[in-house]
Amino acid sequence: MSADVARAVQPRALAPLPGDPVEVRALADVLARQGEGVAALGRTVGGLGDPGLVGWSSPAGSAFARRVGAVPAVLAAVANRYGVAASALRGLADGLAVAQAEVAWAQRVLAEEWGPFLAAGDRMALAEASPDPTERAAAVVHRAEMVAHGERVEEARRRHQLAWDAFEVADRRCATTLHALLDDGLADSAVYDALTGVSRAGGAVAAVAGTLSLAPPLKVLAPVASAAEGVRLAADGTVLAAYGDGDATDLLLRGGAALAGGAAPLLKSGARATNAEAVRAATTRAERRAAALTTRDRLAAGTRSRLADLRGARGGALGGLGGGSGRAHTAGATATAGAVNRVRPRGMAQTRAWLAEQAQVRATAWARRRWLDDLDVVLRTEGSSLRMHVTSVAVERTGADLGRAASVREHVTSGDEDRRRHAAVERHR
């Protein structure tokens, strides 16, 4: 290699190999100690659960032996996982240390030999171009010197590449060992991961769709939110029943809230259903009793009305009712709220009065829309069921309370878990 070509290549620096083998060994030591602790705990639990080893022949000992089951085997598997991981990390630390030593040697040799290599090449080129025969004869000596330095440079580059290759082999070996631990029977199954993934996706869709459905133009998203919440509850219930993972109280609260939220509109529609025309056309008490709507009829009418609402229907007659003559229909009435004064006042006193008026009018309008309008329809509609309407209001209120209770409980539980995690971290410092 000539001096000009060497300057064009200019391998002035070789890439360092990052990493700290001391830290890797420290992590391996921590895992090894934890594995030994878990193994000791497994042996202790196994001994307590074996009457032949500890003579724990009381009813409590028998109950413990029945309940301990496969716990010792699981703890032994956990200890093995820690031990295998520690061994793999020690191998990685050793490979990293050797490779870093080689890389450091190559960097040092390159730094020492590169300058003399270029200087020898320059002297050789000057000697070959000199008109003095003695100088030209010395070019052979300069060439040999340049070749010697160049061989050292090439050796440094070669060993640098070999060190990197050796480290990558050690890194892949460690990664393969650690990845194989996922198949030791302790990892979650694919079915479990799928169920928890469905639960998370259903919760996210229910939260987004439920929030958007609060806007009047997007009320059509309410069924989407209900369906997503139902999928989430089904997935959580399956995980709880099949794997014992989850909070039964939280599941019951959320399930009760969802069930009440779906049942309240159905009961409200059923309460407004009426068959008054058929009842008035009856001539005898038996005919009137047969024509009156039963609870089953009202539930069927409420179901059909709810399905029509979910399909985008806006009012209209309910379908024919089985078991009764004529057709049931829902009477609707919309109460007109008080007019809202939108004229902006002037002055502080007028502003306070205007704000008070706005609050009163809007609160009254909200209350009428929320409670009084439906009650007024039921009271004014002949043949409607006040009892079912009151039940629907109670169910709706219960669902809201259950939802709030689930939210509060989730918040409190999350806070407790954060505090326990923080305390555990402080203890291990």
Coordinates of C-alpha atoms in Angstrom, one line a residue:
M1 CA 0.0 0.0 0.0
S2 CA 1.5 3.4 -1.0
A3 CA 1.4 6.4 1.3
D4 CA -1.1 8.2 -1.0
V5 CA -3.5 5.2 -0.9
A6 CA -3.1 4.9 2.8
R7 CA -4.0 8.6 3.3
A8 CA -7.1 8.0 1.2
V9 CA -8.2 5.1 3.4
Q10 CA -7.3 6.8 6.7
P11 CA -8.3 4.1 9.2
R12 CA -7.4 6.6 12.0
A13 CA -9.9 5.1 14.5
L14 CA -11.5 1.8 15.1
A15 CA -15.1 1.7 16.6
P16 CA -15.1 1.0 20.3
L17 CA -17.2 -1.8 21.8
P18 CA -19.7 -0.3 24.3
G19 CA -20.9 -2.0 27.4
D20 CA -19.8 -2.6 31.0
P21 CA -19.0 -6.2 31.8
V22 CA -18.8 -5.3 35.5
E23 CA -22.5 -4.2 35.5
V24 CA -23.5 -7.3 33.6
R25 CA -21.8 -9.5 36.1
A26 CA -23.5 -7.5 39.0
L27 CA -26.9 -8.1 37.4
A28 CA -26.0 -11.8 37.0
D29 CA -25.1 -12.0 40.7
V30 CA -28.4 -10.3 41.7
L31 CA -30.4 -12.8 39.6
A32 CA -28.4 -15.7 41.1
R33 CA -29.0 -14.6 44.6
Q34 CA -32.7 -14.1 43.9
G35 CA -32.9 -17.6 42.3
E36 CA -31.3 -19.1 45.4
G37 CA -33.8 -17.4 47.6
V38 CA -36.7 -18.6 45.5
A39 CA -35.3 -22.1 45.5
A40 CA -35.0 -22.1 49.3
L41 CA -38.5 -20.8 49.6
G42 CA -39.7 -23.6 47.3
R43 CA -38.0 -26.2 49.4
T44 CA -39.5 -24.7 52.6
V45 CA -43.0 -24.6 51.1
G46 CA -42.6 -28.2 49.8
G47 CA -41.5 -29.4 53.2
L48 CA -44.4 -27.8 54.9
G49 CA -46.8 -29.4 52.5
D50 CA -45.3 -32.9 52.9
P51 CA -46.6 -34.5 56.1
G52 CA -43.8 -37.1 55.9
L53 CA -41.1 -34.5 56.3
V54 CA -42.5 -32.2 59.0
G55 CA -45.1 -34.1 61.0
W56 CA -47.6 -31.3 60.6
S57 CA -50.6 -33.6 61.2
S58 CA -53.1 -31.0 62.4
P59 CA -56.2 -30.0 60.3
A60 CA -54.3 -26.8 59.4
G61 CA -51.4 -28.9 58.1
S62 CA -53.7 -31.1 56.0
A63 CA -55.5 -28.0 54.6
F64 CA -52.1 -26.5 53.7
A65 CA -50.9 -29.6 52.0
R66 CA -54.1 -29.7 49.9
R67 CA -53.8 -26.0 48.9
V68 CA -50.0 -25.9 48.3
G69 CA -50.4 -28.1 45.2
A70 CA -47.9 -27.2 42.5
V71 CA -46.5 -24.2 44.2
P72 CA -43.1 -25.8 45.1
A73 CA -42.7 -26.9 41.4
V74 CA -43.5 -23.4 40.2
L75 CA -41.1 -21.9 42.6
A76 CA -38.4 -24.3 41.5
A77 CA -39.1 -23.3 37.9
V78 CA -38.8 -19.7 38.8
A79 CA -35.5 -20.3 40.6
N80 CA -34.2 -22.2 37.5
R81 CA -35.2 -19.3 35.3
Y82 CA -33.2 -17.0 37.5
G83 CA -30.2 -19.3 37.6
V84 CA -30.2 -19.9 33.8
A85 CA -30.5 -16.2 33.2
A86 CA -27.6 -15.5 35.6
S87 CA -25.4 -18.1 33.8
A88 CA -26.2 -16.6 30.4
L89 CA -25.4 -13.1 31.6
R90 CA -22.1 -14.2 33.0
G91 CA -21.1 -15.8 29.7
L92 CA -22.1 -12.5 28.0
A93 CA -20.0 -10.5 30.5
D94 CA -16.9 -12.8 29.9
G95 CA -17.3 -12.5 26.1
L96 CA -17.7 -8.7 26.3
A97 CA -14.6 -8.3 28.5
V98 CA -12.4 -10.4 26.2
A99 CA -13.8 -8.6 23.1
Q100 CA -13.3 -5.2 24.7
A101 CA -9.7 -6.1 25.6
E102 CA -9.0 -7.0 22.0
V103 CA -10.7 -3.9 20.7
A104 CA -8.6 -1.8 23.1
W105 CA -5.4 -3.5 21.9
A106 CA -6.3 -2.9 18.2
Q107 CA -7.0 0.8 18.9
R108 CA -3.7 1.2 20.7
V109 CA -1.7 -0.5 18.0
L110 CA -3.4 1.5 15.3
A111 CA -2.7 4.7 17.1
E112 CA 1.0 3.6 17.5
E113 CA 1.6 2.3 14.0
W114 CA -0.4 4.5 11.8
G115 CA 1.8 7.6 12.0
P116 CA 5.1 5.7 11.5
F117 CA 3.5 3.8 8.6
L118 CA 2.7 7.1 6.8
A119 CA 6.1 8.6 7.6
A120 CA 7.9 5.5 6.2
G121 CA 5.8 5.8 3.1
D122 CA 6.7 9.4 2.7
R123 CA 10.4 8.7 3.1
M124 CA 10.2 5.9 0.6
A125 CA 8.5 8.1 -2.0
L126 CA 11.1 10.9 -1.5
A127 CA 13.9 8.4 -1.8
E128 CA 12.6 6.9 -5.0
A129 CA 12.2 10.4 -6.5
S130 CA 15.7 11.5 -5.4
P131 CA 18.5 11.9 -8.1
D132 CA 21.0 10.7 -5.5
P133 CA 21.7 6.9 -6.0
T134 CA 22.4 6.5 -2.3
E135 CA 19.0 7.9 -1.5
R136 CA 17.3 5.7 -4.1
A137 CA 19.0 2.7 -2.6
A138 CA 17.6 3.6 0.9
A139 CA 14.1 3.4 -0.6
V140 CA 14.2 -0.4 -0.1
V141 CA 14.8 0.1 3.6
H142 CA 12.0 2.6 3.9
R143 CA 9.7 0.3 2.0
A144 CA 10.5 -2.6 4.4
E145 CA 9.8 -0.3 7.4
M146 CA 6.5 0.8 5.8
V147 CA 5.5 -2.8 5.2
A148 CA 6.2 -3.7 8.8
H149 CA 4.1 -0.9 10.2
G150 CA 1.4 -1.7 7.6
E151 CA 1.3 -5.3 8.7
R152 CA 0.8 -4.2 12.3
V153 CA -2.0 -1.9 11.1
E154 CA -3.7 -4.6 9.2
E155 CA -3.3 -7.0 12.2
A156 CA -5.0 -4.4 14.4
R157 CA -7.9 -4.1 12.0
R158 CA -8.3 -7.8 11.6
R159 CA -8.3 -8.5 15.3
H160 CA -10.7 -5.6 15.8
Q161 CA -13.2 -7.2 13.4
L162 CA -12.7 -10.6 15.0
A163 CA -13.4 -9.2 18.5
W164 CA -16.6 -7.6 17.3
D165 CA -17.6 -10.9 15.6
A166 CA -16.9 -12.9 18.8
F167 CA -18.9 -10.4 20.9
E168 CA -21.9 -10.7 18.5
V169 CA -21.7 -14.5 18.8
A170 CA -21.7 -14.2 22.6
D171 CA -24.6 -11.8 22.4
R172 CA -26.7 -14.0 20.2
R173 CA -26.0 -17.0 22.4
C174 CA -27.1 -15.1 25.5
A175 CA -30.2 -13.8 23.7
T176 CA -31.1 -17.4 22.5
T177 CA -30.8 -18.7 26.1
L178 CA -32.9 -16.0 27.5
H179 CA -35.6 -16.3 24.8
A180 CA -35.7 -20.1 25.4
L181 CA -36.8 -19.3 29.0
L182 CA -40.1 -18.1 27.6
D183 CA -41.0 -21.7 26.9
D184 CA -40.3 -23.1 30.4
G185 CA -44.0 -23.2 31.2
L186 CA -44.1 -20.0 33.3
A187 CA -45.0 -17.5 30.5
D188 CA -48.6 -16.6 29.8
S189 CA -50.3 -18.7 27.2
A190 CA -51.3 -17.4 23.8
V191 CA -55.0 -17.7 24.8
Y192 CA -54.4 -15.6 27.9
D193 CA -52.5 -12.9 26.0
A194 CA -55.3 -12.9 23.4
L195 CA -58.0 -12.5 26.1
T196 CA -56.2 -9.7 27.9
G197 CA -55.5 -8.0 24.6
V198 CA -59.2 -8.1 23.7
S199 CA -60.0 -6.7 27.1
R200 CA -57.7 -3.8 26.6
A201 CA -59.0 -3.1 23.1
G202 CA -62.6 -3.3 24.3
G203 CA -61.9 -0.9 27.2
A204 CA -60.2 1.6 24.9
V205 CA -63.1 1.5 22.3
A206 CA -65.7 1.8 25.0
A207 CA -64.0 4.8 26.6
V208 CA -63.6 6.6 23.3
A209 CA -67.0 5.8 21.8
G210 CA -68.7 6.5 25.2
T211 CA -67.1 10.0 25.4
L212 CA -67.9 10.8 21.8
S213 CA -71.5 9.6 22.1
L214 CA -72.2 12.4 24.7
A215 CA -72.3 14.9 21.7
P216 CA -75.8 14.8 20.2
P217 CA -74.6 14.3 16.6
L218 CA -72.6 11.2 17.7
K219 CA -75.3 9.5 19.8
V220 CA -75.2 6.6 17.3
L221 CA -71.8 5.6 18.9
A222 CA -73.6 4.7 22.2
P223 CA -74.3 1.1 21.0
V224 CA -70.7 0.8 19.9
A225 CA -69.6 1.7 23.4
S226 CA -72.0 -0.7 25.0
A227 CA -70.9 -3.6 22.7
A228 CA -67.2 -2.8 23.4
E229 CA -67.8 -2.8 27.1
G230 CA -69.7 -6.1 26.9
V231 CA -66.7 -7.6 25.0
R232 CA -64.4 -6.3 27.7
L233 CA -66.5 -7.8 30.5
A234 CA -66.7 -11.1 28.7
A235 CA -62.9 -11.3 28.2
D236 CA -62.3 -10.3 31.8
G237 CA -64.8 -12.8 33.1
T238 CA -63.1 -15.6 31.1
V239 CA -59.7 -14.7 32.4
L240 CA -61.0 -14.6 36.0
A241 CA -62.8 -18.0 35.6
A242 CA -60.1 -19.8 33.7
Y243 CA -56.9 -18.3 35.2
G244 CA -58.0 -16.8 38.5
D245 CA -56.5 -13.5 37.4
G246 CA -58.5 -10.4 38.0
D247 CA -60.7 -8.7 40.6
A248 CA -64.1 -10.3 41.0
T249 CA -65.5 -7.3 42.9
D250 CA -64.5 -4.9 40.1
L251 CA -65.9 -7.2 37.5
L252 CA -69.2 -7.4 39.3
L253 CA -69.4 -3.6 39.7
R254 CA -68.6 -3.0 36.1
G255 CA -70.9 -5.8 34.9
G256 CA -73.8 -4.5 37.1
A257 CA -73.3 -1.0 35.7
A258 CA -73.3 -2.2 32.1
L259 CA -76.4 -4.4 32.7
A260 CA -78.3 -1.6 34.5
G261 CA -77.3 0.9 31.8
G262 CA -78.7 -1.4 29.1
A263 CA -81.8 -2.4 31.0
A264 CA -82.9 1.1 32.1
P265 CA -83.9 2.4 28.6
L266 CA -85.6 -0.9 27.8
L267 CA -87.7 -0.6 31.0
K268 CA -88.5 3.1 30.3
S269 CA -89.7 2.2 26.8
G270 CA -91.8 -0.7 28.1
A271 CA -93.4 1.6 30.8
R272 CA -94.7 3.9 28.1
A273 CA -96.1 1.1 26.0
T274 CA -99.9 1.1 26.0
N275 CA -102.8 -0.9 24.7
A276 CA -105.6 1.5 25.9
E277 CA -107.7 1.2 22.7
A278 CA -108.0 -2.5 23.0
V279 CA -108.8 -2.2 26.7
R280 CA -111.6 0.4 26.1
A281 CA -113.1 -1.8 23.3
A282 CA -113.4 -4.7 25.7
T283 CA -117.0 -5.2 27.1
T284 CA -116.3 -7.5 30.0
R285 CA -113.8 -7.5 32.9
A286 CA -112.2 -10.7 31.6
E287 CA -111.7 -9.2 28.1
R288 CA -110.2 -6.0 29.6
R289 CA -107.9 -8.2 31.8
A290 CA -106.8 -10.2 28.8
A291 CA -106.2 -7.1 26.6
A292 CA -104.1 -5.3 29.3
L293 CA -100.4 -5.5 28.8
T294 CA -98.5 -7.8 31.0
T295 CA -94.9 -7.3 32.2
R296 CA -93.7 -9.7 29.5
D297 CA -95.6 -7.7 26.8
R298 CA -94.0 -4.4 28.1
L299 CA -90.5 -6.0 28.1
A300 CA -91.1 -7.2 24.6
A301 CA -92.3 -3.8 23.5
G302 CA -89.3 -2.1 25.2
T303 CA -86.9 -4.5 23.5
R304 CA -88.4 -3.7 20.1
S305 CA -88.3 0.0 20.8
R306 CA -84.7 -0.2 21.9
L307 CA -83.7 -2.1 18.8
A308 CA -85.4 0.4 16.6
D309 CA -83.6 3.2 18.4
L310 CA -80.3 1.5 17.9
R311 CA -81.1 1.2 14.2
G312 CA -81.6 4.9 14.1
A313 CA -85.4 5.0 14.3
R314 CA -86.9 8.1 15.8
G315 CA -90.1 7.3 17.6
G316 CA -92.9 5.7 15.7
A317 CA -95.3 2.9 16.6
L318 CA -94.2 -0.3 18.3
G319 CA -94.9 -3.6 16.7
G320 CA -97.9 -5.7 17.5
L321 CA -97.9 -7.3 20.9
G322 CA -98.4 -11.0 21.3
G323 CA -101.2 -12.1 23.6
G324 CA -103.2 -8.9 23.3
S325 CA -105.6 -7.6 20.7
G326 CA -104.7 -4.5 18.7
R327 CA -101.3 -2.8 18.6
A328 CA -99.3 -1.2 21.4
H329 CA -98.0 2.3 20.8
T330 CA -95.8 4.7 22.7
A331 CA -97.1 8.1 23.4
G332 CA -94.5 10.9 23.2
A333 CA -94.6 14.3 24.5
T334 CA -91.8 16.8 24.6
A335 CA -92.0 19.5 27.3
T336 CA -90.9 22.9 26.3
A337 CA -88.2 24.3 28.5
G338 CA -88.2 27.9 29.5
A339 CA -86.8 30.4 27.1
V340 CA -83.2 31.3 27.7
N341 CA -82.3 34.9 27.6
R342 CA -79.2 35.2 25.5
V343 CA -78.9 39.0 25.6
R344 CA -75.6 39.9 27.3
P345 CA -76.1 42.2 30.4
R346 CA -74.2 45.3 31.2
G347 CA -72.7 46.0 34.6
M348 CA -71.7 43.7 37.4
A349 CA -75.1 43.6 39.1
Q350 CA -76.9 42.7 35.8
T351 CA -74.2 40.1 35.1
R352 CA -74.7 38.3 38.4
A353 CA -78.5 38.4 37.9
W354 CA -78.1 37.1 34.3
L355 CA -75.8 34.3 35.4
A356 CA -78.2 33.2 38.1
E357 CA -81.1 33.2 35.6
Q358 CA -79.1 31.2 33.1
A359 CA -78.2 28.6 35.7
Q360 CA -81.8 28.3 36.9
V361 CA -83.2 28.0 33.4
R362 CA -80.6 25.5 32.2
A363 CA -80.9 23.4 35.4
T364 CA -84.7 23.4 35.0
A365 CA -84.4 22.3 31.4
W366 CA -81.9 19.6 32.2
A367 CA -84.1 18.3 35.0
R368 CA -87.1 18.2 32.7
R369 CA -85.3 16.4 30.0
R370 CA -83.7 14.0 32.6
W371 CA -86.7 13.2 34.8
L372 CA -89.9 15.2 34.4
D373 CA -90.6 14.8 30.7
D374 CA -90.6 11.0 30.9
L375 CA -92.7 11.0 34.1
D376 CA -95.2 13.4 32.5
V377 CA -95.5 11.1 29.5
V378 CA -96.2 8.1 31.7
L379 CA -98.8 10.0 33.8
R380 CA -100.6 11.4 30.8
T381 CA -100.6 8.2 28.8
E382 CA -103.6 5.9 29.5
G383 CA -102.5 2.3 30.1
S384 CA -98.8 3.1 30.8
S385 CA -97.0 1.6 33.8
L386 CA -95.9 4.0 36.5
R387 CA -94.4 1.1 38.5
M388 CA -92.1 0.1 35.6
H389 CA -91.1 3.7 35.0
V390 CA -90.1 4.1 38.6
T391 CA -88.2 0.8 38.3
S392 CA -86.3 2.1 35.3
V393 CA -85.3 5.2 37.1
A394 CA -84.1 3.2 40.0
V395 CA -82.2 0.8 37.7
E396 CA -80.6 3.7 35.9
R397 CA -79.5 5.3 39.2
T398 CA -78.1 2.0 40.4
G399 CA -76.1 1.6 37.3
A400 CA -74.6 5.1 37.6
D401 CA -73.7 4.4 41.3
L402 CA -72.1 1.1 40.4
G403 CA -70.1 2.7 37.6
R404 CA -68.9 5.4 40.0
A405 CA -68.1 2.8 42.7
A406 CA -66.0 0.8 40.1
S407 CA -64.1 4.0 39.1
V408 CA -63.4 5.0 42.7
R409 CA -62.3 1.4 43.6
E410 CA -60.0 1.3 40.6
H411 CA -58.5 4.6 41.6
V412 CA -57.9 3.5 45.2
T413 CA -56.5 0.1 44.2
S414 CA -54.1 1.7 41.7
G415 CA -52.9 4.1 44.4
D416 CA -52.4 1.3 46.8
E417 CA -50.4 -0.7 44.2
D418 CA -48.2 2.4 43.5
R419 CA -47.5 2.8 47.3
R420 CA -46.6 -0.9 47.7
R421 CA -44.3 -0.8 44.7
H422 CA -42.6 2.4 46.0
A423 CA -42.2 0.8 49.4
A424 CA -40.7 -2.4 47.9
V425 CA -38.2 -0.3 45.9
E426 CA -37.2 1.6 49.1
R427 CA -36.7 -1.6 51.0
H428 CA -34.4 -3.1 48.3
R429 CA -32.2 0.0 48.0

